[in-house]
Coordinates of C-alpha atoms in Angstrom, one line a residue:
X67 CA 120.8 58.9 160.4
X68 CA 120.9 55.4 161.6
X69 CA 121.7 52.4 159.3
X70 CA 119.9 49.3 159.0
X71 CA 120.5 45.9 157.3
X72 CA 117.3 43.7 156.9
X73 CA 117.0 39.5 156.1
X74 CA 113.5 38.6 154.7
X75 CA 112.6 41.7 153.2
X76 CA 110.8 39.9 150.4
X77 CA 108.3 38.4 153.0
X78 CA 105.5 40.5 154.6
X79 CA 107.3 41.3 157.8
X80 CA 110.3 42.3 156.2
X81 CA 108.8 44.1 153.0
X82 CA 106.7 45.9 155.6
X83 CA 109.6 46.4 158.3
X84 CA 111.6 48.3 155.1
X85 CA 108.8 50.3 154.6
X86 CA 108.6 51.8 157.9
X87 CA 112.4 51.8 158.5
X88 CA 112.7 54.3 155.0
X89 CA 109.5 56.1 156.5
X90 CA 111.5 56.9 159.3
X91 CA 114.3 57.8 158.0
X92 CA 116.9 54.7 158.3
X93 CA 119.3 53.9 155.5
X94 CA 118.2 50.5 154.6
X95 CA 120.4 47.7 153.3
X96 CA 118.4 44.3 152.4
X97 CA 120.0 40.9 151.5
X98 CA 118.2 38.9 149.0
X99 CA 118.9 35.9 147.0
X100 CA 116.6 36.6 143.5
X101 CA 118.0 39.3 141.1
X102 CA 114.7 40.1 140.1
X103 CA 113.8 41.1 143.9
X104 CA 116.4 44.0 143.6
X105 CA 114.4 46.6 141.2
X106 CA 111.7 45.9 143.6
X107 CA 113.4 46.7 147.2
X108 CA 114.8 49.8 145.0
X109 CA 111.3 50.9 145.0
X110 CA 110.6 50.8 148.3
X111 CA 113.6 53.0 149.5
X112 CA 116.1 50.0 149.9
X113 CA 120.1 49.4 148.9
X114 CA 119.9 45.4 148.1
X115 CA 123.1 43.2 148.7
X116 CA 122.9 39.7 147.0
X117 CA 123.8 36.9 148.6
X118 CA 122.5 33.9 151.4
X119 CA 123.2 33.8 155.4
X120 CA 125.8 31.4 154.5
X121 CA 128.0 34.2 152.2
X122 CA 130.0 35.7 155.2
X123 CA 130.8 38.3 152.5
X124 CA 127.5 39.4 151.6
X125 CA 126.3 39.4 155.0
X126 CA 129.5 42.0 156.0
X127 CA 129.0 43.8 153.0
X128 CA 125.2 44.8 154.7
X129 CA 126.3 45.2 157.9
X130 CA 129.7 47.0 157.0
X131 CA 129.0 50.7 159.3
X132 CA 125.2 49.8 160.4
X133 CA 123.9 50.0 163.4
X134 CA 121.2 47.6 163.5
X135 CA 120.5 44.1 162.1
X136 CA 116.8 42.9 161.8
X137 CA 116.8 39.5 161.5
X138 CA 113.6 38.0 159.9
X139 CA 114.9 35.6 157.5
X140 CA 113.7 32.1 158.6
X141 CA 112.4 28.9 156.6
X142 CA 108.9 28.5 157.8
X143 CA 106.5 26.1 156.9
X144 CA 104.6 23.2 158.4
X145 CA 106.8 20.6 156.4
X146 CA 109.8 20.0 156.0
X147 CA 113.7 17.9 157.0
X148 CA 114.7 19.1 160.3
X149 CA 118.2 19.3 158.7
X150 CA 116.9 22.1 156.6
X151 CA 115.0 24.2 159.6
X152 CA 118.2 23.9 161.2
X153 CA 120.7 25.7 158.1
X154 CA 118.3 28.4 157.4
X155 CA 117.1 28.6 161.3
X156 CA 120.3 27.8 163.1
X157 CA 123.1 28.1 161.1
X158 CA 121.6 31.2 159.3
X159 CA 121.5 33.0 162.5
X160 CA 124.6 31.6 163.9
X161 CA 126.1 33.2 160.5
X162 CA 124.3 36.7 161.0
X163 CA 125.8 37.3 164.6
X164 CA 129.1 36.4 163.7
X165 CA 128.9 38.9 160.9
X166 CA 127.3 41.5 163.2
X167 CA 130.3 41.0 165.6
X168 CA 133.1 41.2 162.7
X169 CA 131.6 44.3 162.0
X170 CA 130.6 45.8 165.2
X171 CA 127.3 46.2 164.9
X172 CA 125.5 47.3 168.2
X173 CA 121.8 46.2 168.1
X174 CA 120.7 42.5 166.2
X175 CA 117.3 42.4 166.9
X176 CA 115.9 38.7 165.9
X177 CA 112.2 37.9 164.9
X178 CA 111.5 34.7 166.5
X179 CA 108.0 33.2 167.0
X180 CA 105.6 33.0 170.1
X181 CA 105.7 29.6 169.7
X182 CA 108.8 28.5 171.1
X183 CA 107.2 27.9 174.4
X184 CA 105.4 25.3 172.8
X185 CA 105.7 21.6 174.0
X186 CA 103.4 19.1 174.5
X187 CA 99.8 19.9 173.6
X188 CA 98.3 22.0 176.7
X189 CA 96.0 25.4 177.0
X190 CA 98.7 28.1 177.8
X191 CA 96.9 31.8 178.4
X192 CA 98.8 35.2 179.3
X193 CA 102.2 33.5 179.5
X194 CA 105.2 35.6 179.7
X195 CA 108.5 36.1 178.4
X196 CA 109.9 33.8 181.3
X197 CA 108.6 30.5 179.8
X198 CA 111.2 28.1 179.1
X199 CA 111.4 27.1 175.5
X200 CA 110.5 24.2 174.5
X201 CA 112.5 21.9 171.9
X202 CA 109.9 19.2 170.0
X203 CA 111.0 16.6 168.1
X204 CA 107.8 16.6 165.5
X205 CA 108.0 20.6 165.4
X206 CA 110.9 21.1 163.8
X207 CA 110.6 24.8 162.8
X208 CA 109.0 25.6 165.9
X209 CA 112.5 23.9 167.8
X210 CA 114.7 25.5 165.4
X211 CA 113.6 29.1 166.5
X212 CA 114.0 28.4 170.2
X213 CA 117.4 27.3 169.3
X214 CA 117.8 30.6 167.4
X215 CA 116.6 32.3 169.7
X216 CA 119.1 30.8 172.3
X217 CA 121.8 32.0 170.2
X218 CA 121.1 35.3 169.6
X219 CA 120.8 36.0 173.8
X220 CA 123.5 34.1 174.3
X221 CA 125.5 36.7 172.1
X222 CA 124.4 39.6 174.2
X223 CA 127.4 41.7 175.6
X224 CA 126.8 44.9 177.4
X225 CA 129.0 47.3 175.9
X226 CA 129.5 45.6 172.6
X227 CA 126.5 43.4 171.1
X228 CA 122.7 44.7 172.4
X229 CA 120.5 41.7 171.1
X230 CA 116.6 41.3 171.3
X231 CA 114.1 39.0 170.6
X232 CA 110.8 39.9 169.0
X233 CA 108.2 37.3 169.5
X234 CA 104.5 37.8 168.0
X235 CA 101.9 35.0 167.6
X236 CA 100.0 34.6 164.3
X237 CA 101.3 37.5 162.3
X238 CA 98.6 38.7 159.8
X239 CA 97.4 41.8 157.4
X240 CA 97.2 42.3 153.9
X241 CA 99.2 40.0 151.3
X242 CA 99.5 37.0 154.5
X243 CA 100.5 33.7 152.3
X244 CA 98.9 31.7 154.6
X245 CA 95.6 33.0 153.9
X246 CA 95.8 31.8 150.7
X247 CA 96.4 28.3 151.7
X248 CA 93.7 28.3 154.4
X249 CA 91.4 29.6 150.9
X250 CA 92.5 26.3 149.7
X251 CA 91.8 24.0 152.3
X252 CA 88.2 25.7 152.5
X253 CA 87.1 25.8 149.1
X254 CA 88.5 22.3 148.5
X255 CA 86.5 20.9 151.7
X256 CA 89.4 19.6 153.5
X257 CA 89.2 22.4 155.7
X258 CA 87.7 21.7 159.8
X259 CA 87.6 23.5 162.7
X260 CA 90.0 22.1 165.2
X261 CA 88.4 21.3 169.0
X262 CA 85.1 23.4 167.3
X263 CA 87.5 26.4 166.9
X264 CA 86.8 27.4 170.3
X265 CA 90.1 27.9 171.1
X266 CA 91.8 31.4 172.6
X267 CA 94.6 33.0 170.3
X268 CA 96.3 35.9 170.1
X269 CA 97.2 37.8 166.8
X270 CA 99.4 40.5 166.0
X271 CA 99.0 43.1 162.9
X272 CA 102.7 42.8 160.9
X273 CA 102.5 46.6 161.4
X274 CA 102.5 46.0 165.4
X275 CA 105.3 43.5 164.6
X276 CA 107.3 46.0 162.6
X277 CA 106.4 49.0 165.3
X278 CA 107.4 46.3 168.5
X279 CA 110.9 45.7 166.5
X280 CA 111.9 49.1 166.0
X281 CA 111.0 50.5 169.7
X282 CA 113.8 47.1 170.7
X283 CA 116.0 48.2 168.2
X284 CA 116.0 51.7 170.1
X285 CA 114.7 51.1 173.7
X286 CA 115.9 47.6 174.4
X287 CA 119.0 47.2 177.3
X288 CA 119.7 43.9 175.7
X289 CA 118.9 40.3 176.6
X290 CA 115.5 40.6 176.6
X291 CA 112.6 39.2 174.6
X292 CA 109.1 40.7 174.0
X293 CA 106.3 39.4 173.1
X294 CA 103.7 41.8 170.4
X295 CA 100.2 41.5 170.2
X296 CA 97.2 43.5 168.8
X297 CA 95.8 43.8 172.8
X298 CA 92.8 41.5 172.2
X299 CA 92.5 37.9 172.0
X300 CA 89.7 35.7 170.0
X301 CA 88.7 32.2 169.2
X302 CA 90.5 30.9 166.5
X303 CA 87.0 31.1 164.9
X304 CA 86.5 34.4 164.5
X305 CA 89.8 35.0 163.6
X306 CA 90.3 33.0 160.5
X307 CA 85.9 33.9 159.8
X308 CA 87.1 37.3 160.0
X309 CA 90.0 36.8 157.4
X310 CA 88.9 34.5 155.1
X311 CA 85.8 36.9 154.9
X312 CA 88.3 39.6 153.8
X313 CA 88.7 37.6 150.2
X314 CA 84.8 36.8 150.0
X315 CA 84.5 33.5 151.7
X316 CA 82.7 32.2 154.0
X317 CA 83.7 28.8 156.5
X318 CA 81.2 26.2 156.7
X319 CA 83.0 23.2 157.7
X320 CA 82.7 20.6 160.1
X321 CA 84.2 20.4 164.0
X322 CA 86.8 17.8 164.2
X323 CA 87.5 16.9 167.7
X324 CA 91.4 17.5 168.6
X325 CA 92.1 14.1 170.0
X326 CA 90.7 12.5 166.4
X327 CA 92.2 15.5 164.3
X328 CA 95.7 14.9 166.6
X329 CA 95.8 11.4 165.4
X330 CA 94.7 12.2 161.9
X331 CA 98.0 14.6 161.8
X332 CA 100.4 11.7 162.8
X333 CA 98.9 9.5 160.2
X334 CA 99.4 12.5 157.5
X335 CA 102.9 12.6 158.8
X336 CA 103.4 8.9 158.7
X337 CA 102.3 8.4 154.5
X338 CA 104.3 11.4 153.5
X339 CA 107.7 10.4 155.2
X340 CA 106.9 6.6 154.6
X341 CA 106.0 7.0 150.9
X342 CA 107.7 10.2 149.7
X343 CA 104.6 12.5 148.7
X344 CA 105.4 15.7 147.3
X345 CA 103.8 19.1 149.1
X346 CA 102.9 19.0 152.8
X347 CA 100.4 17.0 154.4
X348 CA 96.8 18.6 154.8
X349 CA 97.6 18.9 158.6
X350 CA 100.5 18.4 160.6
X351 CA 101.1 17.6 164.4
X352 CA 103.0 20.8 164.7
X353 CA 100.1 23.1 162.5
X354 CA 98.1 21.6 165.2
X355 CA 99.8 22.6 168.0
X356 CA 99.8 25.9 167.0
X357 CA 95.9 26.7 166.6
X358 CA 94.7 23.5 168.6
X359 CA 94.9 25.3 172.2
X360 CA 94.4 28.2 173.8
X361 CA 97.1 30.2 173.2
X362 CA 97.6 33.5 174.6
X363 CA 100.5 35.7 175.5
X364 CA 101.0 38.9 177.6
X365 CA 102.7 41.8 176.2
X366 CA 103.1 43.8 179.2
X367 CA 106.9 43.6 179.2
X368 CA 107.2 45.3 175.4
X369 CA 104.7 48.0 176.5
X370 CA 106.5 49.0 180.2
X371 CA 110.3 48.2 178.8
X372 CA 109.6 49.9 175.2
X373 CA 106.5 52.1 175.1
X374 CA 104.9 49.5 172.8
X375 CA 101.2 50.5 172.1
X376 CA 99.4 48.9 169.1
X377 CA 99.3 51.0 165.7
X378 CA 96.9 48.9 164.2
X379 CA 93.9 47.6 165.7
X380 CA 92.0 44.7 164.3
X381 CA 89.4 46.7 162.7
X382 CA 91.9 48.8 161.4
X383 CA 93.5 46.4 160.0
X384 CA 90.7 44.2 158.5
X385 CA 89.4 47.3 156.7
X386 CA 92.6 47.7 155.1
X387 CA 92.2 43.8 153.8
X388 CA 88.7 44.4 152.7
X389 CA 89.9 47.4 150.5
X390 CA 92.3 45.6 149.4
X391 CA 90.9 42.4 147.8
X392 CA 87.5 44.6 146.9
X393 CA 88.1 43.6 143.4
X394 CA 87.3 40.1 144.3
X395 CA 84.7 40.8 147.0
X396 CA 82.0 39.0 145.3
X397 CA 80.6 36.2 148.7
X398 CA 80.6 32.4 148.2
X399 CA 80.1 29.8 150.5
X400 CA 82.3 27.3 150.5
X401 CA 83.3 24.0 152.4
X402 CA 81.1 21.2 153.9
X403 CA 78.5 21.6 156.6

């Protein structure tokens, strides 16, 4: 029986990642930082270990006889210091393969993002696993999971260390926080389609995300990075339509063309930093970046390397939503026309 240790099991990959790990059969070891999130990862088949990726001792005491390390900790939001993307990003990670090679752990299979390829704002459509990373200034979290993600190849050693990098796009499925805050932005009118939400984008069900980590955990030779998708693409419209309509709601907002909304971001940027607002900025050049172009990715190399196939279509997986918040079902429209 194979032993795992987990970051980020609190968040939807990781809660869901646990879930399937017990399912099949792993020993699980989570870290966590809340007390009160140890009764919970109890429940769901897991041994916690308190403590932060910068307690060398906790992180040991997980990895003490595993096998694998999941990595899927990370600070992600839209706003935030670039000093602190770069301790929880960075330095976390730099922290989790030390431990991992204090304790001889074989496999440390990192959760990155598809958008580390991103740089300046362009249309990119089927790219691979060979894009360079890219390394913005005013994407901070975006540039601190490249640099991750440098890292944790750069600690690959055949024979000792097998590491792999799991990339997926816009990771959704039932209990996503950023559905909530797109619920937000709609009802509260601030909400508009970027370049007419025309855009290309692929998604990927956390359950495909989960699936894709596991098959690297057990196929991967090491060094290599893979990129997860549901095996469709859409506009960004029908995505967020189709998920927002999962709580009840219905978009009617306006188009804002992406060279206005572009600028628009930069000014948000400039009032927060310049006057010290609280919360994040309605919009940010790096939010835009990420749902402003077409944005696809191939996952060719998961599904010849690892045997990757979906295990959750989009349907699927949208059912599962509907089911879920059917309590709330009730329709409204929302936003401005």
């Amino acid at each position: 029986m194979s032993t795992a240790f987990v970051t980020g099991a609190t968040g939807l990959l990781g809660r869901r990642l646990v879930e399937q790990l017990v399912q099949q059969g792993w020993n699980v070891r989570v870290l966590h930082r809340n007390p009160s999130d140890a009764v919970k990862l109890r429940a769901i088949g897991a041994e916690p270990i308190g403590g932060e990726l910068e307690d060398q001792a906790a992180l040991r005491k997980g990895m003490a006889g595993a096998d694998t390390v999941f990595h899927a900790a990370a600070l992600f939001t839209m706003w935030a210091p670039a000093v602190e993307f770069e301790r929880a990003n960075v330095e976390g990670t730099r922290n989790m393969l030390a431990a991992a090679q204090a304790e001889h752990v074989t496999c440390f299979v990192y959760i990155s993002a598809a958008g580390v390829v991103m740089g300046d704002g362009k249309p990119m459509k089927e790219i691979t696993e060979d894009t360079p990373l890219a390394y913005p200034s005013w994407a901070p979290y975006l540039a601190s999971k490249a640099r991750a993600q440098k890292l944790v190849l750069s600690a690959n050693k055949p024979g000792e260390l097998r590491t792999a990098i799991i990339l997926p796009p816009l990771i959704w499925g039932t209990g996503m926080p950023m559905l909530d805050n797109l619920i937000k932005q709609v009802t509260s009118g601030s909400f508009a389609w970027p370049a007419g939400g025309n855009q290309i984008m692929s998604t990927a069900h956390v359950d495909n995300v989960c699936a894709c980590a596991i098959l690297a955990a057990e196929k991967s030779p090491g060094g290599r990075s893979y990129f997860v998708t549901d095996g469709q693409s859409q506009s960004m419209r029908a995505v967020m339509t189709a998920l927002v309509g999962t709580k009840g709601v219905e978009i009617k907002a306006r188009n804002a063309p992406l060279r206005i909304a572009w600028y628009m971001a930069w000014m948000m940027e400039f009032v927060w930093r310049t006057f010290g607002r609280s919360g994040e900025p309605p919009l940010t050049r790096q939010m835009l970046r990420m749902v402003g172009y077409d944005f696809t990715v191939s996952d060719r190399r998961a599904r010849e390397e690892l045997g990757y196939a979906p295990v959750t279509s989009w349907v699927e997986g949208l059912a599962v939503m509907h089911v879920a918040a059917r309590p709330h079902s009730s329709k409204n429209q929302v936003g401005t026309a």
